[in-house]
Coordinates of C-alpha atoms in Angstrom, one line a residue:
X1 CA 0.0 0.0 0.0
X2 CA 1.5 3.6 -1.1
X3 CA 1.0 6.2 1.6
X4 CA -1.1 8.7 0.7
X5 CA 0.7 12.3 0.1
X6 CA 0.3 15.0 2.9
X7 CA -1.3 18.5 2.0
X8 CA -0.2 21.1 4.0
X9 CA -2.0 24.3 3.9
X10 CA -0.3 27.5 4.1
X11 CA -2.0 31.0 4.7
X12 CA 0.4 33.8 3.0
X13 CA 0.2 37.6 3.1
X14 CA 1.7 39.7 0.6
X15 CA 1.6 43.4 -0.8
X16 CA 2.1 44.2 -4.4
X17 CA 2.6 47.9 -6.0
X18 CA 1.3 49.7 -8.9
X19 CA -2.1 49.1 -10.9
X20 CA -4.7 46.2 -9.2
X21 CA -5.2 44.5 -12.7
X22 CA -1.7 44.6 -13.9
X23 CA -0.6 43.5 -10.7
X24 CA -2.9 40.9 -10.4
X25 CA -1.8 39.5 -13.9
X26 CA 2.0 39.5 -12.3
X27 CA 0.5 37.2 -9.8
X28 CA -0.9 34.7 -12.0
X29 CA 2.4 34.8 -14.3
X30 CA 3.8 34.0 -11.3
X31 CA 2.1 30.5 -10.3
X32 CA 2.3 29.5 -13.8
X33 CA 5.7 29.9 -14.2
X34 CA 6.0 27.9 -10.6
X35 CA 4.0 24.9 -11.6
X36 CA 1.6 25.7 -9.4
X37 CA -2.6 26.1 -9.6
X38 CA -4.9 29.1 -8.9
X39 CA -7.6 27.4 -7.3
X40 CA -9.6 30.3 -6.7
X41 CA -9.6 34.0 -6.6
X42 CA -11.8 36.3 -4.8
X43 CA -12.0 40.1 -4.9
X44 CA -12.6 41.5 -1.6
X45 CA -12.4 45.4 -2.8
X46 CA -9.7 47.6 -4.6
X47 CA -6.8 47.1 -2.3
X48 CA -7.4 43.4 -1.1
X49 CA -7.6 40.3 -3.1
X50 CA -7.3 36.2 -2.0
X51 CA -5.7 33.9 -4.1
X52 CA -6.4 30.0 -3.3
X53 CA -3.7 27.9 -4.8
X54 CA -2.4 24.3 -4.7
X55 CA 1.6 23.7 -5.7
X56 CA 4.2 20.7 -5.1
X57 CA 6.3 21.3 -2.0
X58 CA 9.2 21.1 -4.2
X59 CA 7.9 23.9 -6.1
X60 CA 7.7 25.8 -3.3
X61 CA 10.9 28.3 -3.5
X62 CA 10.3 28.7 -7.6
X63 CA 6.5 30.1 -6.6
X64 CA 8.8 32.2 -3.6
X65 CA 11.4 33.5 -6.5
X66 CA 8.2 33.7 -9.2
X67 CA 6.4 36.1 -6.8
X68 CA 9.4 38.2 -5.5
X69 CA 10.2 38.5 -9.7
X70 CA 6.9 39.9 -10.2
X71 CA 7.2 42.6 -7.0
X72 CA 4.4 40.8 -5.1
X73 CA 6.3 41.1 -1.6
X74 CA 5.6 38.4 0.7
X75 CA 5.5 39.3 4.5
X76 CA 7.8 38.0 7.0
X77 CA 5.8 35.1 8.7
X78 CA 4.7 33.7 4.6
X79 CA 8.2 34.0 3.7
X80 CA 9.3 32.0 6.7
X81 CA 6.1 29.7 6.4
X82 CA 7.4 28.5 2.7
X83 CA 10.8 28.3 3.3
X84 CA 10.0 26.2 6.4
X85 CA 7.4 24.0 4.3
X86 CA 9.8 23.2 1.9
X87 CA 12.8 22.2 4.0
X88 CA 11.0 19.5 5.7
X89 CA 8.4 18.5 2.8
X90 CA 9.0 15.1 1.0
X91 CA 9.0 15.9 -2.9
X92 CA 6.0 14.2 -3.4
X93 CA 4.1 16.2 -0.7
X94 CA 1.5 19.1 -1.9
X95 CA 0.7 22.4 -0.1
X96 CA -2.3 24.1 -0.2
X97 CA -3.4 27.5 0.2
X98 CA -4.2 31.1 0.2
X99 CA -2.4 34.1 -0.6
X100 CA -3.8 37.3 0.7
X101 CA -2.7 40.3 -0.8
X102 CA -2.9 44.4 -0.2
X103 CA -2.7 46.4 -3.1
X104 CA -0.9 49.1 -2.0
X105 CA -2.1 51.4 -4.4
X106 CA -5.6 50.2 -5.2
X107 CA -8.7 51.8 -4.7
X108 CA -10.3 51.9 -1.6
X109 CA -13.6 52.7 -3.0
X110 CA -14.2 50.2 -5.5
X111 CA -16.3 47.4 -3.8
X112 CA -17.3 43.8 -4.6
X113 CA -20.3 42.3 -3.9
X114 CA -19.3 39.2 -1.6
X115 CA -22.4 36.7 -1.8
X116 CA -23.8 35.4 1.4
X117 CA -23.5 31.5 2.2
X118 CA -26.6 29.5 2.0
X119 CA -28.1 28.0 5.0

């Protein structure tokens, strides 16, 4: 029997410069050139935006270098949190996750309609 490989799930915060749409393009340039997988995106307003992603653990510093590339700055703790991930993740392992980012200089005022959950 193979074991089944471990997802870890990783919360990251970032900040990116410049125009929300470009910038947000730089973002998804990045994961594709890291192998990795937008899972999900959701809009929260001008200046904050939620990637969900799955990547290979061994993919993990190329989606670290991918982002930095593009000038989406990763904080601290996210920077520590892949690094970490990475040095003790078999190559077969997957992460999971989100990616939170502040656009520095997006629009406070534009809002996005975020629909309630059923139930």
């Amino acid at each position: 029997m193979v074991p089944a490989a471990r997802a870890t799930f990783l919360q990251l915060s970032a900040v990116a410069r410049g125009d929300h749409f470009e910038a947000t393009q730089r973002i998804r340039d990045a994961f594709s050139q890291a192998s990795a997988w937008l899972t999900d995106v959701t809009f929260f307003s001008g200046v904050h935006t939620v990637f969900s992603f799955e990547v290979a653990v061994a993919d993990l510093p190329a989606l670290s270098r991918a982002l930095a590339d593009a000038h989406i700055v990763l904080d601290e703790r996210s920077a520590e949190a892949v690094s970490s991930t990475a040095s003790r993740g078999a190559m077969s392992d997957e992460a999971r996750g989100t990616l939170a980012v502040t656009f520095v200089d997006g629009d406070p005022d534009l809002t996005r309609k975020v629909v309630a959950v059923p139930g």
